[in-house]
Amino acid sequence: MEKVKTAVLCSGGGTNFQAIFNAQEAGLISHGEIVLVISDHEEAFALERAKRVGIPTAVFDRKKFPDRDVREQKILACLREGEIGLVVLAGFMTILSPVFIAAYEKRIINIHPALLPSFGGRGFFGLHVHEAVLKAGVKVTGATVHYVTAECDAGPIIAQRAVEVFEDDTPETLQKRVMREAEWVILPAAVEKVCKKLSGEK
Ligand code: GAR
C-alpha cells in the first residue's frame, strides 16, 4: 500500500504539526506520511520544528507575496510537484480561496479550536476563539477537525472532542488545555482516518 503523501500548512508555533509527527513516529499513522511543511510566515516556529525532524519545508511569506492568489498558486505548484494527496491546515491563518479548495476537493482538512458550528467563521482564529468562548460564558468548549469547503469552518466534521472551561481560565490557559486535551489527540487520529479512506481502505 502506498502511503498518502501529506503536507502540513502552518503559520505559527506548529504544535499540531508536532503532534501529527509524533503520532507518525509512534506508529499511529500508517496510511499517510508527512512529506512537507509549508508556511506563509517565514518566522513560524513550525518551520524550525520541521527542520529538526528532517521534514522538507517551503515558505511563501505573506510579506514577500502579499497577494493571496499569487501565494496560493505557488503553494499549489509545490503541492503538485510533491504529489501531495492530503493537505492538513494546522494553524494556517489564511482563509483559502474557492479555487484552491476546488483543486484539492475533499483532500484538505483543518483543525479548529472550538466545537463547530459554535465559535467558527471569519475572525475566529487562535486566541480570539478562546476569548469569545470565555465572553460567552459557555462551560464546555473543545476542538473540531473538519473537511475544508468554500464556506469558512463549515465543512463536514471528521472529529470533535470536548474540553471543560474553568472559572479562572484566561484565553491562554484555555487555549493550552484545548490543545493538549483535544487538538493534539484528534488531529493525528483524523489524519490517519482520512489517509486510510483516501488510500482505498475503509
Ligand atoms: C491551534 O490552536 C489551532 O487550532 C488554531 O491555531 C492554533 C495553532 O497552533 N487554528 C485556528 O484558529 C484556525 N482557525 P499551532 O501552530 O501550535 O499548531
PDB file of C-alpha atoms and ligand atoms in Angstrom:
ATOM      1  CA  MET A   1       0.000   0.000   0.000  1.00  0.00           C
ATOM      2  CA  GLU A   2       1.251   3.422  -0.945  1.00  0.00           C
ATOM      3  CA  LYS A   3       1.074   5.958   1.864  1.00  0.00           C
ATOM      4  CA  VAL A   4      -0.815   9.182   1.231  1.00  0.00           C
ATOM      5  CA  LYS A   5       1.742  11.946   0.894  1.00  0.00           C
ATOM      6  CA  THR A   6       0.668  14.609   3.344  1.00  0.00           C
ATOM      7  CA  ALA A   7       1.561  18.305   3.520  1.00  0.00           C
ATOM      8  CA  VAL A   8       1.015  20.287   6.708  1.00  0.00           C
ATOM      9  CA  LEU A   9       0.359  24.030   6.353  1.00  0.00           C
ATOM     10  CA  CYS A  10       1.239  26.164   9.377  1.00  0.00           C
ATOM     11  CA  SER A  11       1.549  29.866  10.216  1.00  0.00           C
ATOM     12  CA  GLY A  12       2.772  29.723  13.806  1.00  0.00           C
ATOM     13  CA  GLY A  13       4.052  27.533  16.585  1.00  0.00           C
ATOM     14  CA  GLY A  14       3.456  24.211  14.892  1.00  0.00           C
ATOM     15  CA  THR A  15       2.429  22.205  17.954  1.00  0.00           C
ATOM     16  CA  ASN A  16      -0.234  20.465  15.875  1.00  0.00           C
ATOM     17  CA  PHE A  17       2.327  19.572  13.224  1.00  0.00           C
ATOM     18  CA  GLN A  18       4.471  18.188  16.048  1.00  0.00           C
ATOM     19  CA  ALA A  19       1.556  16.124  17.362  1.00  0.00           C
ATOM     20  CA  ILE A  20       0.990  14.574  13.924  1.00  0.00           C
ATOM     21  CA  PHE A  21       4.693  13.901  13.512  1.00  0.00           C
ATOM     22  CA  ASN A  22       4.938  12.323  16.962  1.00  0.00           C
ATOM     23  CA  ALA A  23       1.959  10.077  16.191  1.00  0.00           C
ATOM     24  CA  GLN A  24       3.622   9.057  12.953  1.00  0.00           C
ATOM     25  CA  GLU A  25       6.838   8.220  14.808  1.00  0.00           C
ATOM     26  CA  ALA A  26       4.836   6.208  17.344  1.00  0.00           C
ATOM     27  CA  GLY A  27       3.323   4.127  14.522  1.00  0.00           C
ATOM     28  CA  LEU A  28      -0.158   5.569  14.963  1.00  0.00           C
ATOM     29  CA  ILE A  29      -0.267   6.866  11.385  1.00  0.00           C
ATOM     30  CA  SER A  30       0.290   4.058   8.924  1.00  0.00           C
ATOM     31  CA  HIS A  31      -1.731   5.128   5.860  1.00  0.00           C
ATOM     32  CA  GLY A  32      -0.112   8.537   5.436  1.00  0.00           C
ATOM     33  CA  GLU A  33       3.241  10.200   5.703  1.00  0.00           C
ATOM     34  CA  ILE A  34       4.147  13.852   6.298  1.00  0.00           C
ATOM     35  CA  VAL A  35       6.479  14.794   3.476  1.00  0.00           C
ATOM     36  CA  LEU A  36       6.257  18.587   3.509  1.00  0.00           C
ATOM     37  CA  VAL A  37       5.594  21.548   5.796  1.00  0.00           C
ATOM     38  CA  ILE A  38       4.512  24.798   4.153  1.00  0.00           C
ATOM     39  CA  SER A  39       4.269  28.152   5.901  1.00  0.00           C
ATOM     40  CA  ASP A  40       3.076  31.611   4.939  1.00  0.00           C
ATOM     41  CA  HIS A  41       5.235  33.143   7.705  1.00  0.00           C
ATOM     42  CA  GLU A  42       8.978  32.815   7.375  1.00  0.00           C
ATOM     43  CA  GLU A  43       9.377  33.116  11.136  1.00  0.00           C
ATOM     44  CA  ALA A  44       6.883  30.398  12.009  1.00  0.00           C
ATOM     45  CA  PHE A  45       8.369  28.108  14.642  1.00  0.00           C
ATOM     46  CA  ALA A  46       6.664  25.248  12.809  1.00  0.00           C
ATOM     47  CA  LEU A  47       9.436  25.514  10.203  1.00  0.00           C
ATOM     48  CA  GLU A  48      12.079  25.054  12.881  1.00  0.00           C
ATOM     49  CA  ARG A  49      10.206  22.030  14.224  1.00  0.00           C
ATOM     50  CA  ALA A  50      10.062  20.508  10.737  1.00  0.00           C
ATOM     51  CA  LYS A  51      13.773  21.081  10.148  1.00  0.00           C
ATOM     52  CA  ARG A  52      14.643  19.482  13.489  1.00  0.00           C
ATOM     53  CA  VAL A  53      12.910  16.265  12.453  1.00  0.00           C
ATOM     54  CA  GLY A  54      14.075  16.297   8.848  1.00  0.00           C
ATOM     55  CA  ILE A  55      10.829  17.186   7.064  1.00  0.00           C
ATOM     56  CA  PRO A  56      11.313  19.399   3.962  1.00  0.00           C
ATOM     57  CA  THR A  57       9.856  22.896   4.210  1.00  0.00           C
ATOM     58  CA  ALA A  58       8.652  25.586   1.818  1.00  0.00           C
ATOM     59  CA  VAL A  59       7.872  29.202   2.672  1.00  0.00           C
ATOM     60  CA  PHE A  60       5.662  31.654   0.811  1.00  0.00           C
ATOM     61  CA  ASP A  61       5.842  34.587   3.169  1.00  0.00           C
ATOM     62  CA  ARG A  62       2.847  36.907   3.325  1.00  0.00           C
ATOM     63  CA  LYS A  63       5.086  39.971   3.286  1.00  0.00           C
ATOM     64  CA  LYS A  64       7.024  38.826   0.228  1.00  0.00           C
ATOM     65  CA  PHE A  65       3.890  37.622  -1.577  1.00  0.00           C
ATOM     66  CA  PRO A  66       1.124  39.898  -0.287  1.00  0.00           C
ATOM     67  CA  ASP A  67      -1.355  38.772  -2.952  1.00  0.00           C
ATOM     68  CA  ARG A  68      -3.184  35.696  -1.662  1.00  0.00           C
ATOM     69  CA  ASP A  69      -3.881  34.364  -5.139  1.00  0.00           C
ATOM     70  CA  VAL A  70      -0.191  34.506  -6.031  1.00  0.00           C
ATOM     71  CA  ARG A  71       0.722  32.727  -2.768  1.00  0.00           C
ATOM     72  CA  GLU A  72      -1.898  30.098  -3.384  1.00  0.00           C
ATOM     73  CA  GLN A  73      -0.674  29.396  -6.910  1.00  0.00           C
ATOM     74  CA  LYS A  74       2.839  28.914  -5.566  1.00  0.00           C
ATOM     75  CA  ILE A  75       1.584  26.612  -2.830  1.00  0.00           C
ATOM     76  CA  LEU A  76      -0.493  24.628  -5.332  1.00  0.00           C
ATOM     77  CA  ALA A  77       2.518  24.209  -7.622  1.00  0.00           C
ATOM     78  CA  CYS A  78       4.520  22.977  -4.654  1.00  0.00           C
ATOM     79  CA  LEU A  79       1.797  20.506  -3.655  1.00  0.00           C
ATOM     80  CA  ARG A  80       1.530  19.170  -7.195  1.00  0.00           C
ATOM     81  CA  GLU A  81       5.267  18.799  -7.509  1.00  0.00           C
ATOM     82  CA  GLY A  82       5.317  16.823  -4.275  1.00  0.00           C
ATOM     83  CA  GLU A  83       2.373  14.677  -5.453  1.00  0.00           C
ATOM     84  CA  ILE A  84       0.579  15.584  -2.251  1.00  0.00           C
ATOM     85  CA  GLY A  85      -2.598  13.640  -1.588  1.00  0.00           C
ATOM     86  CA  LEU A  86      -3.722  15.301   1.645  1.00  0.00           C
ATOM     87  CA  VAL A  87      -3.361  18.872   2.904  1.00  0.00           C
ATOM     88  CA  VAL A  88      -3.635  19.458   6.647  1.00  0.00           C
ATOM     89  CA  LEU A  89      -4.259  23.009   7.866  1.00  0.00           C
ATOM     90  CA  ALA A  90      -2.646  23.065  11.297  1.00  0.00           C
ATOM     91  CA  GLY A  91      -2.805  26.643  12.499  1.00  0.00           C
ATOM     92  CA  PHE A  92      -2.752  28.043   8.953  1.00  0.00           C
ATOM     93  CA  MET A  93      -4.074  31.565   9.321  1.00  0.00           C
ATOM     94  CA  THR A  94      -5.101  32.401   5.752  1.00  0.00           C
ATOM     95  CA  ILE A  95      -8.592  31.582   4.537  1.00  0.00           C
ATOM     96  CA  LEU A  96      -8.157  29.644   1.298  1.00  0.00           C
ATOM     97  CA  SER A  97      -9.908  30.713  -1.906  1.00  0.00           C
ATOM     98  CA  PRO A  98     -12.583  28.547  -3.556  1.00  0.00           C
ATOM     99  CA  VAL A  99     -10.125  27.984  -6.421  1.00  0.00           C
ATOM    100  CA  PHE A 100      -7.543  26.455  -4.085  1.00  0.00           C
ATOM    101  CA  ILE A 101     -10.160  24.391  -2.276  1.00  0.00           C
ATOM    102  CA  ALA A 102     -11.565  23.039  -5.551  1.00  0.00           C
ATOM    103  CA  ALA A 103      -8.083  21.939  -6.613  1.00  0.00           C
ATOM    104  CA  TYR A 104      -7.875  19.695  -3.528  1.00  0.00           C
ATOM    105  CA  GLU A 105     -11.528  18.880  -3.037  1.00  0.00           C
ATOM    106  CA  LYS A 106     -12.118  16.521  -0.078  1.00  0.00           C
ATOM    107  CA  ARG A 107      -8.365  16.472   0.430  1.00  0.00           C
ATOM    108  CA  ILE A 108      -7.988  19.440   2.782  1.00  0.00           C
ATOM    109  CA  ILE A 109      -8.701  19.141   6.497  1.00  0.00           C
ATOM    110  CA  ASN A 110      -8.470  21.788   9.214  1.00  0.00           C
ATOM    111  CA  ILE A 111      -8.170  21.835  12.998  1.00  0.00           C
ATOM    112  CA  HIS A 112     -10.335  24.470  14.690  1.00  0.00           C
ATOM    113  CA  PRO A 113     -10.021  25.261  18.417  1.00  0.00           C
ATOM    114  CA  ALA A 114     -13.735  25.118  19.317  1.00  0.00           C
ATOM    115  CA  LEU A 115     -16.772  22.883  18.928  1.00  0.00           C
ATOM    116  CA  LEU A 116     -18.066  23.908  15.499  1.00  0.00           C
ATOM    117  CA  PRO A 117     -20.503  25.221  14.433  1.00  0.00           C
ATOM    118  CA  SER A 118     -20.032  27.389  17.537  1.00  0.00           C
ATOM    119  CA  PHE A 119     -17.225  29.960  17.579  1.00  0.00           C
ATOM    120  CA  GLY A 120     -16.232  29.490  13.947  1.00  0.00           C
ATOM    121  CA  GLY A 121     -16.083  31.504  10.746  1.00  0.00           C
ATOM    122  CA  ARG A 122     -14.230  34.658   9.803  1.00  0.00           C
ATOM    123  CA  GLY A 123     -12.417  36.321  12.709  1.00  0.00           C
ATOM    124  CA  PHE A 124     -12.459  33.179  14.847  1.00  0.00           C
ATOM    125  CA  PHE A 125      -8.868  32.058  14.910  1.00  0.00           C
ATOM    126  CA  GLY A 126      -6.177  31.464  17.519  1.00  0.00           C
ATOM    127  CA  LEU A 127      -6.695  33.214  20.858  1.00  0.00           C
ATOM    128  CA  HIS A 128      -9.741  35.136  19.564  1.00  0.00           C
ATOM    129  CA  VAL A 129     -11.702  31.895  19.666  1.00  0.00           C
ATOM    130  CA  HIS A 130     -10.925  31.327  23.341  1.00  0.00           C
ATOM    131  CA  GLU A 131     -11.646  34.980  24.187  1.00  0.00           C
ATOM    132  CA  ALA A 132     -15.080  34.590  22.591  1.00  0.00           C
ATOM    133  CA  VAL A 133     -15.706  31.322  24.439  1.00  0.00           C
ATOM    134  CA  LEU A 134     -14.917  32.959  27.796  1.00  0.00           C
ATOM    135  CA  LYS A 135     -17.010  36.022  26.957  1.00  0.00           C
ATOM    136  CA  ALA A 136     -19.995  33.829  26.083  1.00  0.00           C
ATOM    137  CA  GLY A 137     -19.675  32.029  29.412  1.00  0.00           C
ATOM    138  CA  VAL A 138     -20.071  28.541  27.980  1.00  0.00           C
ATOM    139  CA  LYS A 139     -18.873  25.774  30.283  1.00  0.00           C
ATOM    140  CA  VAL A 140     -17.679  23.389  27.592  1.00  0.00           C
ATOM    141  CA  THR A 141     -15.530  24.043  24.541  1.00  0.00           C
ATOM    142  CA  GLY A 142     -13.189  21.801  22.579  1.00  0.00           C
ATOM    143  CA  ALA A 143     -11.767  21.245  19.125  1.00  0.00           C
ATOM    144  CA  THR A 144     -13.010  20.123  15.731  1.00  0.00           C
ATOM    145  CA  VAL A 145     -11.339  18.570  12.698  1.00  0.00           C
ATOM    146  CA  HIS A 146     -13.325  19.117   9.513  1.00  0.00           C
ATOM    147  CA  TYR A 147     -13.035  18.998   5.758  1.00  0.00           C
ATOM    148  CA  VAL A 148     -12.389  22.399   4.236  1.00  0.00           C
ATOM    149  CA  THR A 149     -15.086  23.672   1.901  1.00  0.00           C
ATOM    150  CA  ALA A 150     -15.682  27.102   0.364  1.00  0.00           C
ATOM    151  CA  GLU A 151     -17.654  28.184   3.446  1.00  0.00           C
ATOM    152  CA  CYS A 152     -15.225  29.024   6.254  1.00  0.00           C
ATOM    153  CA  ASP A 153     -15.233  26.465   9.128  1.00  0.00           C
ATOM    154  CA  ALA A 154     -18.437  24.861   7.839  1.00  0.00           C
ATOM    155  CA  GLY A 155     -17.241  21.691   6.079  1.00  0.00           C
ATOM    156  CA  PRO A 156     -18.219  18.161   7.162  1.00  0.00           C
ATOM    157  CA  ILE A 157     -16.972  17.304  10.640  1.00  0.00           C
ATOM    158  CA  ILE A 158     -14.488  14.447  10.976  1.00  0.00           C
ATOM    159  CA  ALA A 159     -13.764  14.518  14.719  1.00  0.00           C
ATOM    160  CA  GLN A 160     -14.534  16.533  17.841  1.00  0.00           C
ATOM    161  CA  ARG A 161     -13.532  16.435  21.467  1.00  0.00           C
ATOM    162  CA  ALA A 162     -14.972  18.431  24.353  1.00  0.00           C
ATOM    163  CA  VAL A 163     -12.913  20.266  26.986  1.00  0.00           C
ATOM    164  CA  GLU A 164     -14.192  21.803  30.223  1.00  0.00           C
ATOM    165  CA  VAL A 165     -13.960  25.568  30.713  1.00  0.00           C
ATOM    166  CA  PHE A 166     -12.788  26.520  34.216  1.00  0.00           C
ATOM    167  CA  GLU A 167     -13.940  29.573  36.217  1.00  0.00           C
ATOM    168  CA  ASP A 168     -10.448  31.012  36.390  1.00  0.00           C
ATOM    169  CA  ASP A 169      -9.440  30.355  32.772  1.00  0.00           C
ATOM    170  CA  THR A 170      -7.739  33.032  30.725  1.00  0.00           C
ATOM    171  CA  PRO A 171      -7.697  32.763  26.922  1.00  0.00           C
ATOM    172  CA  GLU A 172      -4.134  31.478  27.239  1.00  0.00           C
ATOM    173  CA  THR A 173      -4.825  28.759  29.829  1.00  0.00           C
ATOM    174  CA  LEU A 174      -7.893  27.646  27.896  1.00  0.00           C
ATOM    175  CA  GLN A 175      -6.007  27.561  24.610  1.00  0.00           C
ATOM    176  CA  LYS A 176      -3.322  25.390  26.145  1.00  0.00           C
ATOM    177  CA  ARG A 177      -5.828  22.932  27.632  1.00  0.00           C
ATOM    178  CA  VAL A 178      -7.824  22.711  24.388  1.00  0.00           C
ATOM    179  CA  MET A 179      -4.612  21.948  22.525  1.00  0.00           C
ATOM    180  CA  ARG A 180      -3.389  19.337  24.997  1.00  0.00           C
ATOM    181  CA  GLU A 181      -6.684  17.579  25.687  1.00  0.00           C
ATOM    182  CA  ALA A 182      -8.321  17.879  22.272  1.00  0.00           C
ATOM    183  CA  GLU A 183      -6.335  19.174  19.290  1.00  0.00           C
ATOM    184  CA  TRP A 184      -3.186  17.084  19.705  1.00  0.00           C
ATOM    185  CA  VAL A 185      -5.362  13.994  20.191  1.00  0.00           C
ATOM    186  CA  ILE A 186      -7.989  14.299  17.467  1.00  0.00           C
ATOM    187  CA  LEU A 187      -5.870  15.778  14.674  1.00  0.00           C
ATOM    188  CA  PRO A 188      -3.367  12.889  14.349  1.00  0.00           C
ATOM    189  CA  ALA A 189      -6.245  10.394  14.604  1.00  0.00           C
ATOM    190  CA  ALA A 190      -8.176  12.258  11.895  1.00  0.00           C
ATOM    191  CA  VAL A 191      -5.117  12.317   9.626  1.00  0.00           C
ATOM    192  CA  GLU A 192      -4.880   8.535   9.880  1.00  0.00           C
ATOM    193  CA  LYS A 193      -8.618   8.110   9.355  1.00  0.00           C
ATOM    194  CA  VAL A 194      -8.677  10.316   6.228  1.00  0.00           C
ATOM    195  CA  CYS A 195      -5.486   8.786   4.795  1.00  0.00           C
ATOM    196  CA  LYS A 196      -6.958   5.331   5.276  1.00  0.00           C
ATOM    197  CA  LYS A 197     -10.060   6.419   3.404  1.00  0.00           C
ATOM    198  CA  LEU A 198      -8.035   8.079   0.638  1.00  0.00           C
ATOM    199  CA  SER A 199      -5.817   5.042   0.229  1.00  0.00           C
ATOM    200  CA  GLY A 200      -8.905   2.978  -0.536  1.00  0.00           C
ATOM    201  CA  GLU A 201      -9.179   1.014   2.711  1.00  0.00           C
ATOM    202  CA  LYS A 202     -12.416   1.511   4.600  1.00  0.00           C
TER     203      LYS A 202
HETATM  204  C1  GAR B   1      -4.317  25.962  17.145  1.00  0.00           C
HETATM  205  O1  GAR B   1      -4.983  26.197  18.342  1.00  0.00           O
HETATM  206  C2  GAR B   1      -5.319  25.783  16.014  1.00  0.00           C
HETATM  207  O2  GAR B   1      -6.454  25.087  16.390  1.00  0.00           O
HETATM  208  C3  GAR B   1      -5.630  27.211  15.682  1.00  0.00           C
HETATM  209  O3  GAR B   1      -4.390  27.873  15.777  1.00  0.00           O
HETATM  210  C4  GAR B   1      -3.550  27.209  16.718  1.00  0.00           C
HETATM  211  C5  GAR B   1      -2.226  26.862  16.043  1.00  0.00           C
HETATM  212  O4  GAR B   1      -1.309  26.324  16.954  1.00  0.00           O
HETATM  213  N1  GAR B   1      -6.221  27.328  14.397  1.00  0.00           N
HETATM  214  C6  GAR B   1      -7.166  28.223  14.114  1.00  0.00           C
HETATM  215  O5  GAR B   1      -7.554  29.062  14.898  1.00  0.00           O
HETATM  216  C7  GAR B   1      -7.714  28.152  12.685  1.00  0.00           C
HETATM  217  N2  GAR B   1      -8.927  28.886  12.581  1.00  0.00           N
HETATM  218  P1  GAR B   1      -0.028  25.501  16.467  1.00  0.00           P
HETATM  219  O6  GAR B   1       0.667  26.338  15.398  1.00  0.00           O
HETATM  220  O7  GAR B   1       0.806  25.374  17.695  1.00  0.00           O
HETATM  221  O8  GAR B   1      -0.482  24.175  15.937  1.00  0.00           O
END
